[in-house]
PDB file of C-alpha atoms in Angstrom:
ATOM      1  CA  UNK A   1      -1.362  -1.789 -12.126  1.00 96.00           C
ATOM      2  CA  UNK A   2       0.181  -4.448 -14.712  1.00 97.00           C
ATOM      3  CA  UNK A   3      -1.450  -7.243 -13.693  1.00 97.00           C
ATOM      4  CA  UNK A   4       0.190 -10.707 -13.882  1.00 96.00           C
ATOM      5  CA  UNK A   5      -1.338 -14.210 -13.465  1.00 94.00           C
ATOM      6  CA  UNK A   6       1.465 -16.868 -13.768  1.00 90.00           C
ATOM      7  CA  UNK A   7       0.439 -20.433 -13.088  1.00 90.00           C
ATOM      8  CA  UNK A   8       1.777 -21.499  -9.394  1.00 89.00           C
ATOM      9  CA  UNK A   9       2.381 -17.729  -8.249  1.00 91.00           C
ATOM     10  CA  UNK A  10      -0.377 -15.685  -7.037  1.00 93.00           C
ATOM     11  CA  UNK A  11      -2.350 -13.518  -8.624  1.00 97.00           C
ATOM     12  CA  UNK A  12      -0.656  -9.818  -8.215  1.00 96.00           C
ATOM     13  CA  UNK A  13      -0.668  -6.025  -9.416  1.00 97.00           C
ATOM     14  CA  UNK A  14       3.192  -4.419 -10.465  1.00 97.00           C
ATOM     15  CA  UNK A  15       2.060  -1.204  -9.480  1.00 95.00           C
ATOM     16  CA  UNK A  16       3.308   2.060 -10.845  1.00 92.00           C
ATOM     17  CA  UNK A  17       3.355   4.946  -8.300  1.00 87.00           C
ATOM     18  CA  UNK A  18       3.991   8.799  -8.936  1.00 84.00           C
ATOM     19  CA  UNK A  19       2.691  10.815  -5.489  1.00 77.00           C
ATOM     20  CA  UNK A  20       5.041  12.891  -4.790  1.00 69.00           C
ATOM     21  CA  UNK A  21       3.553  15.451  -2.354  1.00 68.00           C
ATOM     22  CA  UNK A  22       1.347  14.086   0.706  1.00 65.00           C
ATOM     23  CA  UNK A  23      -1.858  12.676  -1.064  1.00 63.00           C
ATOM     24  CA  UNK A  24      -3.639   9.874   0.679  1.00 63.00           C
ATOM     25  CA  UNK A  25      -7.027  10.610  -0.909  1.00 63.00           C
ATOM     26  CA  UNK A  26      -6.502   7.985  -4.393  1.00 74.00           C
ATOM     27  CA  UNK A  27      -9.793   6.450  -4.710  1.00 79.00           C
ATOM     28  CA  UNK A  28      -8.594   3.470  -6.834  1.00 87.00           C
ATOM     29  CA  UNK A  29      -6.175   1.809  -8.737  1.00 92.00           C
ATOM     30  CA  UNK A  30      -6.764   1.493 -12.413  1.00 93.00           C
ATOM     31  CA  UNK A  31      -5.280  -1.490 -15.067  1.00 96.00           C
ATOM     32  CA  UNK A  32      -6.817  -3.791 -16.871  1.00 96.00           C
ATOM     33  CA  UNK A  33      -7.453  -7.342 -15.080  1.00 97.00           C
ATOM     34  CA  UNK A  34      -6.373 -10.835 -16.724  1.00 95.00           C
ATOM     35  CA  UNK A  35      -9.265 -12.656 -17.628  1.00 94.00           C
ATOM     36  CA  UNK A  36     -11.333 -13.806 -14.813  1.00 94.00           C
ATOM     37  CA  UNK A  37      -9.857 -11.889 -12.390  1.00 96.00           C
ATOM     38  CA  UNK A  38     -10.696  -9.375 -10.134  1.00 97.00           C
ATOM     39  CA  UNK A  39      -9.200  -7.034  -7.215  1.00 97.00           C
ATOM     40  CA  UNK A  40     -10.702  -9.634  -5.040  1.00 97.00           C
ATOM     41  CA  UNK A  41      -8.313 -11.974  -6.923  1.00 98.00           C
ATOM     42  CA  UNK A  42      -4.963 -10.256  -6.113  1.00 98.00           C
ATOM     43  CA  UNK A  43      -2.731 -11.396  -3.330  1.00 98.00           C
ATOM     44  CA  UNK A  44       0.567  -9.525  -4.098  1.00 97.00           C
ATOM     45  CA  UNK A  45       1.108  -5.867  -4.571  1.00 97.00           C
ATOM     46  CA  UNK A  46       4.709  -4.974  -5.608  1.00 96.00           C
ATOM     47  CA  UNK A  47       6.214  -1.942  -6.311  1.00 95.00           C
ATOM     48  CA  UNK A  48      10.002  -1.230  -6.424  1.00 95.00           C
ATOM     49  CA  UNK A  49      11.864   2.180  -7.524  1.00 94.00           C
ATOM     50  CA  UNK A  50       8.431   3.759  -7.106  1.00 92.00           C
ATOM     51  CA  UNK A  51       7.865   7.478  -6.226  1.00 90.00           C
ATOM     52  CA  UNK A  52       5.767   7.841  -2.936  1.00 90.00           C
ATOM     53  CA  UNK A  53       5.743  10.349   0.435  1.00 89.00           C
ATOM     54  CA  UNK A  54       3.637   8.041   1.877  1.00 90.00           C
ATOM     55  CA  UNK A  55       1.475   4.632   1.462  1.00 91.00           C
ATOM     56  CA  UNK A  56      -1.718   5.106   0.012  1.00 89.00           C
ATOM     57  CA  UNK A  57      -4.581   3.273   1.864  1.00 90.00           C
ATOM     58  CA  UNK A  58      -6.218   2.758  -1.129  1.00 92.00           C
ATOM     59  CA  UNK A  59      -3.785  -0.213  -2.107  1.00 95.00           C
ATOM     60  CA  UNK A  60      -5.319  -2.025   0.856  1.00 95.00           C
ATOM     61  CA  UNK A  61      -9.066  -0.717   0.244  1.00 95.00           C
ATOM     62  CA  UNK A  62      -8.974  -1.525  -3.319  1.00 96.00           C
ATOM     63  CA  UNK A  63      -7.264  -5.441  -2.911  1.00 97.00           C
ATOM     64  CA  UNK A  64      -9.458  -6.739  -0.036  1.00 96.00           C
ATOM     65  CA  UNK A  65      -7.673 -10.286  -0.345  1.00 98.00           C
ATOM     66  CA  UNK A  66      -3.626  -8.767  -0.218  1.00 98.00           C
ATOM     67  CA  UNK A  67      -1.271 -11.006   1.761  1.00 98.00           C
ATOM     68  CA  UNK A  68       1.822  -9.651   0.509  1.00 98.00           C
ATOM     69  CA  UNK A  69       3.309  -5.887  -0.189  1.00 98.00           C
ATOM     70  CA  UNK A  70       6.275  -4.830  -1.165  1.00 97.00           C
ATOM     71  CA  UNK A  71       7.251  -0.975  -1.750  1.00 96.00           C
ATOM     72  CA  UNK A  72      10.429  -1.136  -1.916  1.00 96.00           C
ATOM     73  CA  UNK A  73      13.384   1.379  -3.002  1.00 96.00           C
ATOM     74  CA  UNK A  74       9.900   4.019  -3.568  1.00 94.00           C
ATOM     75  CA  UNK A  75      10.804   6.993  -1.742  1.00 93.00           C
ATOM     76  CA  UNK A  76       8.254   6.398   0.886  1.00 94.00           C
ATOM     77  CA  UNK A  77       9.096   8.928   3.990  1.00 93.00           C
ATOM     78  CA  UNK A  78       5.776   8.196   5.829  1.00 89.00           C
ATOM     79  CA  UNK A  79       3.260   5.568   7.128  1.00 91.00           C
ATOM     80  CA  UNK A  80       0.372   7.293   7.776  1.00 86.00           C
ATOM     81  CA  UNK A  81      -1.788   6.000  11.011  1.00 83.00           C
ATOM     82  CA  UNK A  82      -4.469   4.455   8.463  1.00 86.00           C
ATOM     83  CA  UNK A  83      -2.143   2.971   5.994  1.00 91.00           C
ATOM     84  CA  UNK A  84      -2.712  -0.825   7.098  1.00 94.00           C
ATOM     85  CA  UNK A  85      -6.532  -0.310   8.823  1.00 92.00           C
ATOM     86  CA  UNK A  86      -7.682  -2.199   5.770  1.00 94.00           C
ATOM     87  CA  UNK A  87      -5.076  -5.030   5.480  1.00 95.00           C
ATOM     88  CA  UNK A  88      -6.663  -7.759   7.610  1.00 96.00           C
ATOM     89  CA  UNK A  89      -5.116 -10.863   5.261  1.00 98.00           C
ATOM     90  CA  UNK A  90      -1.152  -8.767   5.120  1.00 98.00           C
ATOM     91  CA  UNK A  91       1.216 -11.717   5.772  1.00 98.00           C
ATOM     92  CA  UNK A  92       3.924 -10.043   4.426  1.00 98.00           C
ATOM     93  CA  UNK A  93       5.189  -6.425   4.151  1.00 98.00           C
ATOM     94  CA  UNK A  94       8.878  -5.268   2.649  1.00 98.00           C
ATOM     95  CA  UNK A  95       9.241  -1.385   3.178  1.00 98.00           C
ATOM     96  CA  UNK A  96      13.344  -1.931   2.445  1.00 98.00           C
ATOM     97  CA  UNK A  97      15.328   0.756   1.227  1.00 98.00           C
ATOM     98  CA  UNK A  98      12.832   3.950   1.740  1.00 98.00           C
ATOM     99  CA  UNK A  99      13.449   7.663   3.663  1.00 97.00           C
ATOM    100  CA  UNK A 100      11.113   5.502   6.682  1.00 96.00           C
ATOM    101  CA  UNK A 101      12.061   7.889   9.763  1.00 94.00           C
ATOM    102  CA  UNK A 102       9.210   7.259  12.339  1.00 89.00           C
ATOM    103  CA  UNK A 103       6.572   4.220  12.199  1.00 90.00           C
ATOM    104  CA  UNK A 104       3.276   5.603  14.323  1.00 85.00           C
ATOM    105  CA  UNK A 105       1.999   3.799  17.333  1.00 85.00           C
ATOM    106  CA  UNK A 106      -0.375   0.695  16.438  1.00 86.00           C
ATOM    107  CA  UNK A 107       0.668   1.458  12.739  1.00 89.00           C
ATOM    108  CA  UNK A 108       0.450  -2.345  11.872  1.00 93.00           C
ATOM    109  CA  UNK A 109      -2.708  -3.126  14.579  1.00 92.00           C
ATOM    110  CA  UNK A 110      -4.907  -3.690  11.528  1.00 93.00           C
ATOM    111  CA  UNK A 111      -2.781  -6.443  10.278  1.00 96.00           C
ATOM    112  CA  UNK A 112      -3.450  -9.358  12.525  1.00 96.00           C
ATOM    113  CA  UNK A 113      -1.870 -12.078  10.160  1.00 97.00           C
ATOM    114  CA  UNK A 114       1.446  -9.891   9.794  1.00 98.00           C
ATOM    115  CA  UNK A 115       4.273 -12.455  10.017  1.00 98.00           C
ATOM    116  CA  UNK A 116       6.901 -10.864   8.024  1.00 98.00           C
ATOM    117  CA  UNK A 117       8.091  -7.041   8.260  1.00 98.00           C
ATOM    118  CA  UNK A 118      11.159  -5.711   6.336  1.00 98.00           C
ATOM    119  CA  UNK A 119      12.127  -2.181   7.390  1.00 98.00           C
ATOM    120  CA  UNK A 120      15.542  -2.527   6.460  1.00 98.00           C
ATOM    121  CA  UNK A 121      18.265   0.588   5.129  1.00 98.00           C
ATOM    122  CA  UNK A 122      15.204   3.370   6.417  1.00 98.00           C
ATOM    123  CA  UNK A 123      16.414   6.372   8.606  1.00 97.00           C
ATOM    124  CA  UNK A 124      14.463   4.653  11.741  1.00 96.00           C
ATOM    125  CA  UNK A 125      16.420   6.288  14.920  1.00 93.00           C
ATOM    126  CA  UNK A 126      13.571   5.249  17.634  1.00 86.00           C
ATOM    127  CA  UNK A 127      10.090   3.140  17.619  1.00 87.00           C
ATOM    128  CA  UNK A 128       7.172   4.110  19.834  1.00 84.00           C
ATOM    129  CA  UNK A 129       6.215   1.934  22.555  1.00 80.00           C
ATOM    130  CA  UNK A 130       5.162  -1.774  21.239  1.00 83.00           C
ATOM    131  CA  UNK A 131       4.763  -0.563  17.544  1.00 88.00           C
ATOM    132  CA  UNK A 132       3.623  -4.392  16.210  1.00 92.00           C
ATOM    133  CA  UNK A 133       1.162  -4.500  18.697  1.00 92.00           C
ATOM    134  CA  UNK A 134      -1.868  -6.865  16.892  1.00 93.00           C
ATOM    135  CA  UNK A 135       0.500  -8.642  14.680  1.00 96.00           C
ATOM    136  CA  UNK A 136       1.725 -11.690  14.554  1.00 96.00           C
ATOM    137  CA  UNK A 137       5.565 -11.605  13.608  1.00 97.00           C
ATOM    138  CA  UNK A 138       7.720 -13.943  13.373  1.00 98.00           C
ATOM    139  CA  UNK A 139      10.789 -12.182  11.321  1.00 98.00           C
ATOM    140  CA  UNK A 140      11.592  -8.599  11.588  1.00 97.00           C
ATOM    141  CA  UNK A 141      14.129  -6.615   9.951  1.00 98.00           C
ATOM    142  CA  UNK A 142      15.516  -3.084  11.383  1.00 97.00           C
ATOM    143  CA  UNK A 143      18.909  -3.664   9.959  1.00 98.00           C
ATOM    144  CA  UNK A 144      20.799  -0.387   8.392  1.00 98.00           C
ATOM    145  CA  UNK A 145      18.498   1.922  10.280  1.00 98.00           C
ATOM    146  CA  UNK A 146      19.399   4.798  12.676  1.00 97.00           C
ATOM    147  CA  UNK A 147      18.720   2.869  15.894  1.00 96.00           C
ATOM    148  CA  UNK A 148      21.069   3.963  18.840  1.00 94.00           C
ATOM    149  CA  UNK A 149      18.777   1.859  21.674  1.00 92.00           C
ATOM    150  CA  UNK A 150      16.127  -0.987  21.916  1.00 91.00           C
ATOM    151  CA  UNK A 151      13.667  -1.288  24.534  1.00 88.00           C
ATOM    152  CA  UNK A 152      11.930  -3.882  25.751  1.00 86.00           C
ATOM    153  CA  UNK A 153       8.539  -2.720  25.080  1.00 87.00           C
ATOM    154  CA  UNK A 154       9.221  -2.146  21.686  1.00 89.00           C
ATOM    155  CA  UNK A 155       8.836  -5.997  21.301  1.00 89.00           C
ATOM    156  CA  UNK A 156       6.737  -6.839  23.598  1.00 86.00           C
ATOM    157  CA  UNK A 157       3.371  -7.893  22.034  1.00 90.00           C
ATOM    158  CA  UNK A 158       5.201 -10.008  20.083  1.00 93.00           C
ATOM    159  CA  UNK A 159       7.523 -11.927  22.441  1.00 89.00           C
ATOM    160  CA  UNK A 160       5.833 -15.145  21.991  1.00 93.00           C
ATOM    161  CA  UNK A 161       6.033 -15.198  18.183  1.00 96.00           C
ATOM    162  CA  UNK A 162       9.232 -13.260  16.947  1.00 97.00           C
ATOM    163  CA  UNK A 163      11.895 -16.105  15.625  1.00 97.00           C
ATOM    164  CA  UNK A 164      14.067 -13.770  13.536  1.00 97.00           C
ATOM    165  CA  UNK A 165      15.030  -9.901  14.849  1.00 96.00           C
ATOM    166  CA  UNK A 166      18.171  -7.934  12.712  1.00 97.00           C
ATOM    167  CA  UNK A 167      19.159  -5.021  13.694  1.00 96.00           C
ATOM    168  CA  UNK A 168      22.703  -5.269  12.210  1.00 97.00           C
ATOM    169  CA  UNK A 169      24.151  -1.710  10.859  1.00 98.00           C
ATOM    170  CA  UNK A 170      22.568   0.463  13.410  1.00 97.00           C
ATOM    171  CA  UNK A 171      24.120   2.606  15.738  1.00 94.00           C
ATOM    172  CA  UNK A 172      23.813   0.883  19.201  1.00 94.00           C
ATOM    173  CA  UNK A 173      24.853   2.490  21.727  1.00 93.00           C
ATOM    174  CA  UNK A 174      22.288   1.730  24.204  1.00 89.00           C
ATOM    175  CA  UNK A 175      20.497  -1.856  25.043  1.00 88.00           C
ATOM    176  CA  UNK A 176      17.582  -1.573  27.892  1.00 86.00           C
ATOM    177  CA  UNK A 177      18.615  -3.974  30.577  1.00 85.00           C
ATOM    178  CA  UNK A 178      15.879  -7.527  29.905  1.00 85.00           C
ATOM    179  CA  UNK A 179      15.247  -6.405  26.575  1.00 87.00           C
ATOM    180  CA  UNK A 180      15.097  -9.974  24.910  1.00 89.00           C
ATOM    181  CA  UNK A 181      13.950 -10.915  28.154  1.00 86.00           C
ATOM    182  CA  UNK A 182      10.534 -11.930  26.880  1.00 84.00           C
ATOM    183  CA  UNK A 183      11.358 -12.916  23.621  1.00 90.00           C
ATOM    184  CA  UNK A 184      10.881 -16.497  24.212  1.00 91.00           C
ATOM    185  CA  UNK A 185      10.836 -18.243  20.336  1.00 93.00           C
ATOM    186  CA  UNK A 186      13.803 -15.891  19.143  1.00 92.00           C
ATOM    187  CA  UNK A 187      16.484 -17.795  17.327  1.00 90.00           C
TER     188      UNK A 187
END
């Protein structure tokens, strides 16, 4: 990590990522902190045109405080079912313009204060059954994916609190009859 402490921004990591193959097992993430500062100090992780199968859990083991992640444009093909167990303070999470083809069941369950979720330009063709379940969301993105239906309980543990939902650029074929039924805040 390059880590950067700029007066009215929080305190975050530019992380540099090469994992190629399927490694999950990193046991931390080395740079040098600014003066007084520590991992418990850093709310932002980003990481754009990064080189990643996968998202290492460490990132969330290692930054006990992180609100915000963005891996964006990284090569990331897979979120493995522990990715997010440690990421109790995620608010936000951008995952835009990866090889994303399948998010596991309960993969964001860990992330109770999950507001924001940018999946956008992935090769998503299908979710499993209420995939935010545990979150809180209030703007989604599944635009430029591979999705050819939507089904109501895709969305439903988070029909009280989703404002925002794009799924612009997919390949909709298919809507499941009620399926905003219960989306009662969505703009």
């Amino acid at each position: 990590c390059d880590y950067i402490s700029t007066p009215g921004m929080p305190y975050f990591c530019e992380l540099r990522l090469e994992n190629p193959g399927t490694r999950d097992d990193f046991e931390s993430i080395d740079g040098e902190h600014r003066e007084g500062n520590t991992d418990a100090n850093v709310l932002r992780v980003e990481g754009y045109f990064q080189y990643s199968y996968n998202i290492p859990a460490v990132i969330c083991i290692q930054f006990t405080a992180l609100e915000e992640l963005f891996l964006s444009s990284s090569r990331v093909e897979f979120i493995t079912a522990h990715a997010f167990e440690n990421c109790l303070n995620l608010r936000m999470l951008s995952l835009e313009n990866n090889n994303i083809s399948i998010i596991p069941t309960m993969a964001f369950s860990h992330s109770p204060n999950l507001e924001f979720l940018d999946l956008s330009n992935n090769h998503i063709s299908s979710l499993t059954n209420d995939p935010f379940n545990g979150t809180q969301l209030w703007y989604l993105n599944l635009e430029g994916n591979d999705l050819w239906y939507l089904y109501f309980q895709w969305f439903s543990s988070v029909g009280d609190t989703l404002l925002l939902l794009d799924v612009a650029n997919n390949d909709l074929t298919y809507l499941e009859k009620h399926v905003f039924i219960k989306l009662t805040s969505l703009v």
